[in-house]
XYZ file of C-alpha atoms in Angstrom:
287
model
C 33.890 27.985 -51.133
C 30.367 28.178 -49.657
C 29.071 30.082 -46.767
C 28.582 26.976 -45.212
C 30.734 25.193 -46.431
C 33.073 27.720 -44.780
C 30.975 27.289 -41.127
C 31.785 24.209 -41.718
C 35.511 24.375 -41.997
C 35.971 26.773 -38.837
C 33.510 24.361 -36.472
C 35.886 21.584 -37.598
C 39.140 23.968 -36.481
C 37.510 25.727 -33.626
C 36.956 21.587 -32.397
C 40.550 20.681 -33.357
C 41.102 23.202 -30.655
C 38.874 22.940 -28.428
C 39.889 19.304 -27.718
C 43.645 19.574 -27.440
C 42.286 23.000 -25.163
C 40.677 19.760 -22.915
C 43.580 17.717 -23.032
C 45.960 19.595 -21.646
C 43.612 20.256 -19.601
C 43.251 16.571 -18.186
C 47.380 16.978 -18.009
C 47.584 19.558 -16.179
C 50.334 21.182 -18.931
C 49.634 24.956 -18.224
C 51.343 26.296 -20.897
C 49.686 24.154 -23.719
C 46.176 25.242 -22.213
C 47.651 28.960 -22.712
C 48.525 28.967 -25.877
C 45.318 28.381 -26.802
C 43.900 31.446 -24.918
C 44.565 35.224 -26.361
C 46.933 37.558 -24.235
C 43.432 39.671 -22.998
C 41.613 36.672 -23.016
C 38.839 37.347 -20.271
C 37.459 34.610 -17.840
C 34.653 34.262 -15.310
C 34.959 31.120 -13.184
C 33.640 29.138 -10.248
C 36.321 31.083 -8.401
C 35.965 34.157 -7.660
C 36.513 37.057 -8.110
C 33.679 38.366 -10.411
C 35.883 38.484 -13.549
C 39.522 38.636 -14.576
C 42.082 37.984 -17.190
C 43.452 34.861 -17.465
C 46.031 33.288 -14.995
C 49.078 33.160 -16.333
C 51.525 30.282 -16.378
C 52.149 30.501 -12.566
C 48.631 30.363 -11.339
C 47.770 28.234 -13.046
C 50.773 25.802 -12.151
C 49.748 26.710 -8.698
C 45.747 25.851 -9.415
C 47.205 22.811 -11.081
C 49.667 21.707 -8.428
C 46.892 21.358 -5.402
C 45.800 18.115 -7.611
C 47.118 14.679 -7.357
C 47.884 13.348 -11.085
C 46.309 14.241 -13.790
C 42.655 15.908 -13.787
C 39.530 14.585 -15.679
C 38.316 17.663 -17.863
C 35.251 16.541 -19.781
C 33.357 18.276 -22.134
C 29.509 16.679 -23.198
C 26.693 17.746 -25.381
C 29.733 21.003 -27.292
C 28.071 22.657 -30.054
C 29.874 25.333 -31.849
C 28.099 28.181 -33.874
C 30.818 30.382 -36.122
C 31.124 32.815 -38.346
C 33.311 35.263 -40.060
C 36.028 35.720 -37.722
C 33.964 35.287 -34.665
C 32.620 32.082 -32.876
C 31.868 30.804 -30.120
C 31.115 27.284 -28.021
C 28.900 26.295 -25.390
C 30.035 22.718 -23.395
C 28.681 21.248 -19.988
C 32.216 20.573 -18.633
C 33.096 17.331 -16.062
C 36.073 18.419 -12.881
C 36.682 15.357 -11.485
C 39.979 14.205 -9.275
C 41.771 13.878 -5.822
C 43.925 17.207 -4.228
C 46.682 16.452 -2.243
C 44.497 15.941 1.413
C 42.940 13.363 -0.206
C 39.986 14.600 -0.834
C 37.285 13.545 -3.977
C 35.999 15.717 -6.327
C 33.360 15.483 -9.325
C 31.799 18.013 -10.100
C 29.123 19.045 -13.604
C 28.962 22.957 -14.329
C 28.515 25.078 -17.705
C 30.818 25.662 -19.917
C 31.237 28.656 -22.691
C 34.208 29.895 -24.839
C 34.654 32.802 -27.489
C 36.941 32.384 -30.041
C 38.696 34.935 -32.475
C 39.699 33.679 -35.901
C 44.128 35.364 -35.702
C 46.426 34.975 -37.164
C 47.954 31.972 -35.256
C 44.446 30.437 -35.847
C 41.237 29.738 -33.729
C 42.335 31.466 -29.823
C 39.713 31.320 -26.987
C 38.638 35.251 -26.243
C 36.995 34.157 -23.611
C 35.554 31.730 -20.854
C 32.728 31.451 -19.270
C 32.333 29.134 -16.507
C 29.278 28.859 -13.920
C 26.729 26.992 -12.112
C 22.798 27.376 -10.720
C 21.941 27.856 -7.169
C 18.688 26.451 -5.694
C 16.034 29.037 -5.522
C 14.919 27.674 -2.660
C 16.113 30.972 -0.320
C 19.253 28.533 0.783
C 21.426 30.181 -2.708
C 23.257 27.088 -2.515
C 25.530 26.081 -5.320
C 23.888 23.074 -7.534
C 27.362 21.445 -7.829
C 25.332 17.729 -6.782
C 23.807 18.209 -10.774
C 24.696 15.798 -14.171
C 23.428 16.157 -17.631
C 20.716 13.362 -16.789
C 19.462 14.979 -12.661
C 15.957 16.272 -13.896
C 13.523 18.231 -11.119
C 10.445 16.410 -10.607
C 7.570 18.949 -9.462
C 5.213 16.715 -8.461
C 7.474 15.531 -5.290
C 6.432 16.562 -2.120
C 8.037 19.693 -0.140
C 9.921 18.354 2.696
C 8.135 19.764 5.808
C 8.895 21.981 7.793
C 11.494 21.561 10.877
C 10.246 22.864 14.173
C 11.356 24.835 16.561
C 14.242 27.335 16.080
C 16.868 25.576 14.749
C 20.619 27.733 15.230
C 22.393 27.885 12.515
C 26.662 28.425 13.227
C 28.927 29.723 10.836
C 32.067 28.623 12.231
C 35.977 28.972 10.991
C 36.043 24.618 10.543
C 32.807 23.316 9.459
C 34.765 20.863 9.274
C 36.436 19.868 12.053
C 33.437 21.203 13.845
C 30.830 18.543 13.071
C 33.883 15.742 13.936
C 33.520 17.258 17.361
C 30.099 17.673 18.109
C 30.138 14.216 16.909
C 32.542 13.289 19.560
C 30.795 15.514 22.524
C 27.924 15.166 21.755
C 27.187 11.817 19.180
C 26.153 14.033 16.464
C 24.563 12.385 13.411
C 24.945 14.305 9.502
C 21.973 14.436 7.544
C 23.603 16.478 5.467
C 26.877 17.600 3.741
C 27.701 20.559 0.439
C 30.411 21.829 -0.139
C 31.515 25.042 -2.049
C 33.326 24.627 -5.545
C 36.303 24.337 -3.244
C 35.867 20.840 -2.693
C 37.096 22.082 1.284
C 34.641 24.796 2.180
C 31.041 23.396 3.287
C 28.081 25.891 2.054
C 25.863 23.430 4.499
C 25.601 21.133 7.054
C 22.476 19.624 9.147
C 23.118 17.545 11.976
C 20.917 15.846 14.785
C 22.170 16.839 18.713
C 19.606 15.176 21.414
C 16.898 14.757 18.548
C 17.942 18.831 17.510
C 18.766 20.313 14.630
C 21.911 22.045 14.358
C 23.098 23.762 11.019
C 26.246 24.486 10.070
C 28.192 26.181 7.355
C 32.173 27.783 6.245
C 32.692 32.056 6.533
C 32.307 33.129 3.273
C 33.995 36.256 2.982
C 34.073 36.682 -0.724
C 30.543 36.857 -0.396
C 29.760 38.832 2.373
C 29.853 35.895 5.194
C 33.244 36.897 6.986
C 33.731 34.321 10.124
C 32.799 37.042 13.495
C 33.219 34.793 17.284
C 30.515 33.994 19.158
C 28.859 36.306 21.709
C 25.621 36.530 23.669
C 25.053 33.150 22.836
C 24.195 30.027 24.541
C 22.920 26.756 22.763
C 21.106 24.563 25.700
C 21.354 20.621 25.830
C 18.430 19.597 28.251
C 19.256 15.392 28.600
C 18.364 13.685 31.465
C 21.952 12.312 32.184
C 23.386 14.967 32.807
C 27.300 13.714 33.787
C 26.755 11.394 31.161
C 26.707 13.979 28.398
C 29.150 15.910 30.075
C 31.758 13.823 30.785
C 31.431 13.025 26.956
C 32.092 16.811 26.148
C 34.306 17.863 27.953
C 36.315 14.225 27.101
C 36.281 15.591 23.822
C 38.348 18.425 24.558
C 35.506 21.244 25.663
C 36.569 23.018 28.157
C 34.694 23.485 31.190
C 33.578 27.460 31.789
C 30.969 26.555 35.023
C 31.138 23.358 36.245
C 28.491 21.130 37.090
C 26.586 21.743 39.502
C 23.156 22.401 41.377
C 22.346 26.127 39.778
C 20.507 28.728 42.498
C 17.623 27.879 40.515
C 17.430 24.369 41.164
C 18.626 22.376 37.732
C 21.444 20.845 37.675
C 23.642 23.106 35.268
C 27.447 23.942 33.637
C 28.809 25.609 30.433
C 31.600 24.674 28.451
C 33.212 26.183 25.807
C 34.307 24.210 22.600
C 37.408 24.465 20.808
C 35.408 26.960 17.616
C 34.641 29.486 19.998
C 30.665 28.333 21.419
C 29.413 28.224 24.237
C 27.247 24.848 24.924
C 25.541 24.398 28.766
C 24.208 20.605 29.480
C 21.136 21.159 32.055
C 19.115 18.455 33.738
C 16.669 18.358 36.736
C 17.995 17.362 40.150
C 16.947 13.918 40.393
C 14.735 13.677 44.212
C 16.000 11.202 46.928
């Protein structure tokens, strides 16, 4: 058989291996997935750490158990290059499904597989997954892309946002955003999830006409949670009583009752359930 014929035959064998591997991922068959890998398979996955050996059946089963029903796991634009006993394959991969808590996840990511020919056929020796991140200084993972996504380089830049914007690192950004909706009438402008589909890497709210940003802690990237200290978020409003009663009814803890302060403003403070200190401020109405 010619070199071209040999490479073609190897590519066909590898394609069959990858197709069975992806089918095993879809039906969440951990043993079948691992059977396609070498014993020393190295994985660069979307999740931390930077590198790790392929998870054993127990770890893979644990991850599979966080999903309801079968997984959506599809490879697109699969390309295979083989030479001798080594090969690699590249593809765009779509992962989708429903988590046990009802959260639906769907994202595209880039995947490269390194394979070796063994006495038991072609085996996956290295698996590399990645997503790009936005180069706007936010370092947010671009998990909202798909193969048809295009960058419009002629699109106008977003206008700058006025004033100083508080960006809070809170223990549960989802719950915090929901509380601010009840307590302050916050409106959501944007929400982006991390790869785990649970933590928020960015949440943009508007409250009383101003912007407030939230995110969850990411200790694995050097951003652990720390208690808020020495900071009070002020809401200067027309109807202090309305804003105060709504926030307290939602669950805010009063730390300074609403009253006319010695400097002349109608003023009070409370702490929200996530440890952030707020003040309601209004000018004193003269009779």
